[in-house]
PDB file of C-alpha atoms in Angstrom:
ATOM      1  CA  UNK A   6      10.130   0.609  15.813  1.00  0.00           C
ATOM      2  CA  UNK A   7      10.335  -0.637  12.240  1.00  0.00           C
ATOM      3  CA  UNK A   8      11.274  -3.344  10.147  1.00  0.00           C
ATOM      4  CA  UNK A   9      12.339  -3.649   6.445  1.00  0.00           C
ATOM      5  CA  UNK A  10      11.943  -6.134   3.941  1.00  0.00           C
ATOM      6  CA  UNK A  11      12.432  -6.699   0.352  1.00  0.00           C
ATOM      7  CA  UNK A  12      12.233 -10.364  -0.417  1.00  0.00           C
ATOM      8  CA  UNK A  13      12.300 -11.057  -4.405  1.00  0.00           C
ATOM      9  CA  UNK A  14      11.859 -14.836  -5.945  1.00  0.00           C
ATOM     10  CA  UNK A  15      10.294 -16.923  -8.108  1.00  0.00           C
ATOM     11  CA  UNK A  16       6.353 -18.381  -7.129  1.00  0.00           C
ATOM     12  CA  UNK A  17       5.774 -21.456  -8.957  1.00  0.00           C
ATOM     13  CA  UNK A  18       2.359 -22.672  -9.812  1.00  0.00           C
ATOM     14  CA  UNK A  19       1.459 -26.332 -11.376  1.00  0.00           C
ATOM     15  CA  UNK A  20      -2.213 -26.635 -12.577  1.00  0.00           C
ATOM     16  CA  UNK A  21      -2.769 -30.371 -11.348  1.00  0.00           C
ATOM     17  CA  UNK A  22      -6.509 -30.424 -11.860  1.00  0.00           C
ATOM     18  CA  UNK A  23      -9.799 -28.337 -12.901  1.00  0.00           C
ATOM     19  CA  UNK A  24     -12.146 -30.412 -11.815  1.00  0.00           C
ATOM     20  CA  UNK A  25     -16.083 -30.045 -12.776  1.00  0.00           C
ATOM     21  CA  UNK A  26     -17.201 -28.593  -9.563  1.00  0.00           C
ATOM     22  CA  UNK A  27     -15.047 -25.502 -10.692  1.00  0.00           C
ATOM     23  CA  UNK A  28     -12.361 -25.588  -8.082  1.00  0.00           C
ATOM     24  CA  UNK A  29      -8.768 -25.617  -9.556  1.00  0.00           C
ATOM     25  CA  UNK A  30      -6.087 -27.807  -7.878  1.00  0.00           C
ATOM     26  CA  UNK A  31      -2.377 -26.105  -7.856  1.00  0.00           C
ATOM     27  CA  UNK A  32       0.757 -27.098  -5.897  1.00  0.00           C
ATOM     28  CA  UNK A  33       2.720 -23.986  -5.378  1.00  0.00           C
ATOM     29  CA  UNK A  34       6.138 -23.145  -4.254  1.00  0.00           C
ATOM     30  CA  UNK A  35       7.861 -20.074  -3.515  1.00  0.00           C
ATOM     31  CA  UNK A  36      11.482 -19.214  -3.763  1.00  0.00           C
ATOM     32  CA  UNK A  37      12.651 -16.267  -2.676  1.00  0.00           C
ATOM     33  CA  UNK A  38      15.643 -14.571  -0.880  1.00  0.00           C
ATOM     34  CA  UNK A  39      14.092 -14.384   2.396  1.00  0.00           C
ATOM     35  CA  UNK A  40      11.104 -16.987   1.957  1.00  0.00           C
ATOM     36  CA  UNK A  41      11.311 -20.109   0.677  1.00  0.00           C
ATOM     37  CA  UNK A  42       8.350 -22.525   1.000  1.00  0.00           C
ATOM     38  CA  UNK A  43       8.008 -26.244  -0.490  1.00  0.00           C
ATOM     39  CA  UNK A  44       5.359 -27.242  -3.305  1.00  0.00           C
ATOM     40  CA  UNK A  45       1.776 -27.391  -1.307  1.00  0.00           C
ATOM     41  CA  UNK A  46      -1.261 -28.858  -2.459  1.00  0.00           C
ATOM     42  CA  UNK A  47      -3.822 -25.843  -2.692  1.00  0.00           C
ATOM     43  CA  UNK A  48      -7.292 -25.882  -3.465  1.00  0.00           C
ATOM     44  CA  UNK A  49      -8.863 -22.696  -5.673  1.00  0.00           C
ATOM     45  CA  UNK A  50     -12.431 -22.448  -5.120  1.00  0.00           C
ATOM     46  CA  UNK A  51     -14.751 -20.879  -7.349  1.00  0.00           C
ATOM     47  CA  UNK A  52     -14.863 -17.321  -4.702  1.00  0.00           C
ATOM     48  CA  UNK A  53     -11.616 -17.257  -3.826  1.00  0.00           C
ATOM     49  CA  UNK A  54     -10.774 -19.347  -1.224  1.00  0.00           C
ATOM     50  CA  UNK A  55      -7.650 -21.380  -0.758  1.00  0.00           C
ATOM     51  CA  UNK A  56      -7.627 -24.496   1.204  1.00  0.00           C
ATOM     52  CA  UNK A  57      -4.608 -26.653   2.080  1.00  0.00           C
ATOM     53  CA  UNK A  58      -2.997 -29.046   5.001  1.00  0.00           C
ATOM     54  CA  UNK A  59      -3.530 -26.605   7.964  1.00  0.00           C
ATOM     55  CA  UNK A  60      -0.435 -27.860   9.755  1.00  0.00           C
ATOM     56  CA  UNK A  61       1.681 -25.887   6.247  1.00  0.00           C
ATOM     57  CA  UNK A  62       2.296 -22.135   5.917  1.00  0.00           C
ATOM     58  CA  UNK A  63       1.014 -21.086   2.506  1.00  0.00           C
ATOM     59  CA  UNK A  64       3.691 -18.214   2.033  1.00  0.00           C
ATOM     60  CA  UNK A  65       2.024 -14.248   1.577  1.00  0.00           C
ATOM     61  CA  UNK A  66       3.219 -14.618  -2.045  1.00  0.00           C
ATOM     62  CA  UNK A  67       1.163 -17.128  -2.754  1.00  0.00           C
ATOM     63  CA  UNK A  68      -1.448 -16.371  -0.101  1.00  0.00           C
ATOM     64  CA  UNK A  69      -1.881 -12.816  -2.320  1.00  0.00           C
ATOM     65  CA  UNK A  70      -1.980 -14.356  -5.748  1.00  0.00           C
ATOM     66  CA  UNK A  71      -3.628 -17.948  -5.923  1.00  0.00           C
ATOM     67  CA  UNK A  72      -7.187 -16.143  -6.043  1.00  0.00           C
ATOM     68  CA  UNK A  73      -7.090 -14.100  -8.784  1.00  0.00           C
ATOM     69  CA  UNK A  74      -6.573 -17.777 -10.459  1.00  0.00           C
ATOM     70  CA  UNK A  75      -9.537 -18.640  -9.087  1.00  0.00           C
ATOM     71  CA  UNK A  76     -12.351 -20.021 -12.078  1.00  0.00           C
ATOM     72  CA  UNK A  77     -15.132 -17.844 -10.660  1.00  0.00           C
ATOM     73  CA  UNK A  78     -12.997 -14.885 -10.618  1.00  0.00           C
ATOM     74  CA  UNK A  79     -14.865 -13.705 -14.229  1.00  0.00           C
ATOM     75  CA  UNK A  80     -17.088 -16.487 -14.469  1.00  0.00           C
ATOM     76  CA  UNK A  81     -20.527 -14.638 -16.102  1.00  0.00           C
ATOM     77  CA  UNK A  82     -18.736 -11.221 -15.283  1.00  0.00           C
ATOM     78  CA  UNK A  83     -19.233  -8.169 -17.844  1.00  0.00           C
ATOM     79  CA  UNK A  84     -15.280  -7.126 -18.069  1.00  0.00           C
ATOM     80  CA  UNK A  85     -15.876  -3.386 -19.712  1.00  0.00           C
ATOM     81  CA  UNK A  86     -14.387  -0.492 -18.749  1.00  0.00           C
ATOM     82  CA  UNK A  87     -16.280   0.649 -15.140  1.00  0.00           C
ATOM     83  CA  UNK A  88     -17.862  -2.747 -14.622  1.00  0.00           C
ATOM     84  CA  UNK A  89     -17.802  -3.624 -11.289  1.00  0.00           C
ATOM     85  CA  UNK A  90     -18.484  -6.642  -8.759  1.00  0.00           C
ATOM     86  CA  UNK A  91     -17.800  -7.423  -4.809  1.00  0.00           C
ATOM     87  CA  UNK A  92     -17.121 -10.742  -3.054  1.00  0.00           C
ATOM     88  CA  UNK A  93     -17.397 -11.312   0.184  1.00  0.00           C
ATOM     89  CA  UNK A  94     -14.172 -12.463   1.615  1.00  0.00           C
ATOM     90  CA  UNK A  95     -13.244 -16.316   3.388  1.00  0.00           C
ATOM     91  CA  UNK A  96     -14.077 -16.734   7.097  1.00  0.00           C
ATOM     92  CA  UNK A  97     -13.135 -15.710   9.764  1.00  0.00           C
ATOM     93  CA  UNK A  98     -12.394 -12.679   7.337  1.00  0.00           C
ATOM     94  CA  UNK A  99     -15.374 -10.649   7.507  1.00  0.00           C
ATOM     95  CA  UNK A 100     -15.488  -7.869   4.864  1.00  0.00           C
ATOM     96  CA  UNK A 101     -15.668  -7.350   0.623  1.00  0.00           C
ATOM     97  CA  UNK A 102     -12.949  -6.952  -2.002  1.00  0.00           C
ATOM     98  CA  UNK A 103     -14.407  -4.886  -4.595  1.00  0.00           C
ATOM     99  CA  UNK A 104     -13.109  -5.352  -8.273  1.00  0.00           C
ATOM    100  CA  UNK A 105     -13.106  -2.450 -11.115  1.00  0.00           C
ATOM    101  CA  UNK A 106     -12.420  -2.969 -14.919  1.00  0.00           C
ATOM    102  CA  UNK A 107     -10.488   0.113 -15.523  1.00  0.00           C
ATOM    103  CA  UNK A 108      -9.200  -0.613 -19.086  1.00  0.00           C
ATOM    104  CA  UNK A 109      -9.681  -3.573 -21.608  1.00  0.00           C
ATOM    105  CA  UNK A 110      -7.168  -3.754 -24.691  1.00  0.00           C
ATOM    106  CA  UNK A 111      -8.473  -6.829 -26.475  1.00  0.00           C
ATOM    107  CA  UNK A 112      -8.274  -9.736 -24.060  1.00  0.00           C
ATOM    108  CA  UNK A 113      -5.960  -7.862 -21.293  1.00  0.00           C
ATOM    109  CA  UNK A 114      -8.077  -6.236 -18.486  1.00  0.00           C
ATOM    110  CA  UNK A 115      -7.080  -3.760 -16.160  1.00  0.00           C
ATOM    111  CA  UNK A 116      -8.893  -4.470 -12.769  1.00  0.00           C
ATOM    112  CA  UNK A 117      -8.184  -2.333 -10.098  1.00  0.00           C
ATOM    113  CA  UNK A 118      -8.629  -4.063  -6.648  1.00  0.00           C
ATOM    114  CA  UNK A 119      -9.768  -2.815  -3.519  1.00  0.00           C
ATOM    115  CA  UNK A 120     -10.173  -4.463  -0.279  1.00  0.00           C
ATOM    116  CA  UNK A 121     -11.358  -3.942   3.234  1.00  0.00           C
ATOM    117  CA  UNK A 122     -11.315  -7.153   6.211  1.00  0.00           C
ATOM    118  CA  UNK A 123     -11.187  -7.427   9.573  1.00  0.00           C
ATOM    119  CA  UNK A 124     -10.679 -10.678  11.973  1.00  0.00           C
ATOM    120  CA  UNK A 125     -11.909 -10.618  15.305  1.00  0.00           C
ATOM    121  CA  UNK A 126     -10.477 -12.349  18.460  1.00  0.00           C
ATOM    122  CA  UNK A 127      -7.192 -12.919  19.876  1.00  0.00           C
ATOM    123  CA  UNK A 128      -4.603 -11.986  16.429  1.00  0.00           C
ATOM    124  CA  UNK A 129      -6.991 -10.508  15.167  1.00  0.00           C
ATOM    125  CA  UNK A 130      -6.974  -7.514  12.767  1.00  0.00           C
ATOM    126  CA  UNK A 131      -7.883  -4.596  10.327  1.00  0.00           C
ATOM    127  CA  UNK A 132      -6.654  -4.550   6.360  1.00  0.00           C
ATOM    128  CA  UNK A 133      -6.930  -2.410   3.707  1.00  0.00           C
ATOM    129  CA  UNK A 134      -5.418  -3.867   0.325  1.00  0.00           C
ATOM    130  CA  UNK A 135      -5.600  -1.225  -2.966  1.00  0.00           C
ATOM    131  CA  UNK A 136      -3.949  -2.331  -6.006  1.00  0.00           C
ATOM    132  CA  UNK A 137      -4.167  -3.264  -9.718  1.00  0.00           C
ATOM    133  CA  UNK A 138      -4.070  -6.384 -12.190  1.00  0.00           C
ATOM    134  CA  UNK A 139      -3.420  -6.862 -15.805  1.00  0.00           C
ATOM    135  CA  UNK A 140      -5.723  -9.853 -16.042  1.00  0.00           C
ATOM    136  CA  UNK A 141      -5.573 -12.206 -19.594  1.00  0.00           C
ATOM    137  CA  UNK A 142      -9.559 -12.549 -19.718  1.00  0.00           C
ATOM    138  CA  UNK A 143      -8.946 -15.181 -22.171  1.00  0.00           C
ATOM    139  CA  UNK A 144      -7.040 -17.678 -20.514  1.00  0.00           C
ATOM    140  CA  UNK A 145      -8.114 -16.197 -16.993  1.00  0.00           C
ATOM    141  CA  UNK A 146      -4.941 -15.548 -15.719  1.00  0.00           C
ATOM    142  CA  UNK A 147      -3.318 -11.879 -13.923  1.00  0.00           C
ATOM    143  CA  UNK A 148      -0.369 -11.272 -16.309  1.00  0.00           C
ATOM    144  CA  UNK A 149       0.799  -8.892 -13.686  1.00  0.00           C
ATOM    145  CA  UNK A 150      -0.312  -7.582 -10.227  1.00  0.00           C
ATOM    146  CA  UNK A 151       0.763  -5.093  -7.907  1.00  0.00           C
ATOM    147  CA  UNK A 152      -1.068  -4.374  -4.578  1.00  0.00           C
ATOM    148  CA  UNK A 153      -0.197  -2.321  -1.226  1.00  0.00           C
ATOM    149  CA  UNK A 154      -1.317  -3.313   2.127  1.00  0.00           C
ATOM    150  CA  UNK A 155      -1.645  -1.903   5.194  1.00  0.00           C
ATOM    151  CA  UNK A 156      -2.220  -4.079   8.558  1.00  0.00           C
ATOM    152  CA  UNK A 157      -3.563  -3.031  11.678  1.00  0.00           C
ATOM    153  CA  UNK A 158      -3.549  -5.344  14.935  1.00  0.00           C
ATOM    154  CA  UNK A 159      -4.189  -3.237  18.193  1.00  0.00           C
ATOM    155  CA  UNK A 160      -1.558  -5.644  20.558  1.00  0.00           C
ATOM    156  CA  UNK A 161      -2.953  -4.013  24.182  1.00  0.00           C
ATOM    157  CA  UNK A 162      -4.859  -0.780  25.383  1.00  0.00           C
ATOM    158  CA  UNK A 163      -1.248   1.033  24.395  1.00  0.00           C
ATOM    159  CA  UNK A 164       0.219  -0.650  21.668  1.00  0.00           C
ATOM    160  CA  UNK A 165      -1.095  -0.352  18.320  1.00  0.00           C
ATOM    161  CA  UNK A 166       0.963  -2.632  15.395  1.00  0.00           C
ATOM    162  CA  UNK A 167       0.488  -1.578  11.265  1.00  0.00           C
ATOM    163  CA  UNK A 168       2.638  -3.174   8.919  1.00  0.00           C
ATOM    164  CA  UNK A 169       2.562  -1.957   5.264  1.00  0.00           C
ATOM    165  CA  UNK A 170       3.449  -4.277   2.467  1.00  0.00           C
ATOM    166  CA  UNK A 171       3.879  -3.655  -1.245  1.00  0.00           C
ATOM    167  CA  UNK A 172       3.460  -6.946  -3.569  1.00  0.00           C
ATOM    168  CA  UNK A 173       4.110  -6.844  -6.909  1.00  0.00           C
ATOM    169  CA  UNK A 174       4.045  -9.758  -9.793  1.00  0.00           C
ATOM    170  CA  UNK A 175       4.692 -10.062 -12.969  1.00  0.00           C
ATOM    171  CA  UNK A 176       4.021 -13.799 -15.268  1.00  0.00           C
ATOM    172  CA  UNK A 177       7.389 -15.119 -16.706  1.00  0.00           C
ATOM    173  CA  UNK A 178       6.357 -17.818 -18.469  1.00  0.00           C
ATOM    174  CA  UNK A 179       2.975 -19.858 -18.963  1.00  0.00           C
ATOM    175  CA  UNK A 180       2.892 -23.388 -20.095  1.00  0.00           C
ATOM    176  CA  UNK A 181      -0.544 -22.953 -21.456  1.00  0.00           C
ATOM    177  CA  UNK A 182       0.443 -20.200 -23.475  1.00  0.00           C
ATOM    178  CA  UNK A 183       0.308 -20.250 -27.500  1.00  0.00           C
ATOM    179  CA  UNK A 184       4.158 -21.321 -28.799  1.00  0.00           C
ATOM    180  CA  UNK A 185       4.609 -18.912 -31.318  1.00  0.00           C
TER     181      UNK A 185
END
């Protein structure tokens, strides 16, 4: 059995506040063809993890994205070509995603991305993400990002379930970009 899709829209992130603890406060929106989701308060901790009003469905767009805004993501990190560095991934997630500078032209980093998670219990599941991001190590933000996913939930003794997904992104336009 199989199932396509090939949604395409616009995510919208609004910087509302960096506080000091370095967690970064966005409200995000998604509009797409297929999936549309209203602005959401998200929190951006330092590692990663996204926070937000549990009874809300952050859409996989933004789910995908919001952490490579994260203000730890090259916090104290060495960025040249074949650096490397792990983090461990949000509970009840257990597993690493593994970052790799592949190129650095200037201030734009190529980082390729590799990840590996599984959650246990009832829904739970195995992933394996692989992918690539043209990250602006100046103002730390992805300029563009393209990652493929494969999903594995084993739904009885018979029945095994893998989606794969293919997300790509590229910035359109940055309000904390230099006007030139």
């Amino acid at each position: 059995r199989g199932f396509g899709s090939n949604d395409r829209g616009t995510l919208q992130i609004d910087v509302v506040a960096a506080p000091a603890d370095g967690t970064l406060v966005v409200d995000v929106s998604y509009d797409g063809r297929e999936v549309k989701q209203p602005a959401l308060r998200v929190a951006i901790f330092p590692d990663g993890v996204l926070t937000y009003d549990p009874k809300r469905m952050l859409s996989a767009q933004a789910r995908n994205l919001l952490p490579l805004l994260s203000r730890g993501m090259l916090a104290d990190r060495d960025v040249s070509p074949g650096s490397s560095w792990t983090t461990p991934l949000a509970k009840p997630a257990k597993g690493m995603t593994t970052y790799r500078v592949t190129h650095l032209d200037d201030k734009r980093a190529t980082i390729q991305i590799a990840a590996d998670l599984t959650v246990a219990g009832p829904g739970g599941y195995d992933e394996h993400d692989d992918g690539t991001t043209t990250y602006d190590t100046g103002v730390l933000c992805p300029l563009a990002y393209d990652v493929r996913q494969r999903v594995r939930r084993q739904l009885s003794a018979e029945r095994l379930e893998s989606t794969d997904a293919h997300v790509t992104a590229t910035l359109v336009s940055d309000s904390f970009a230099k006007k030139t």
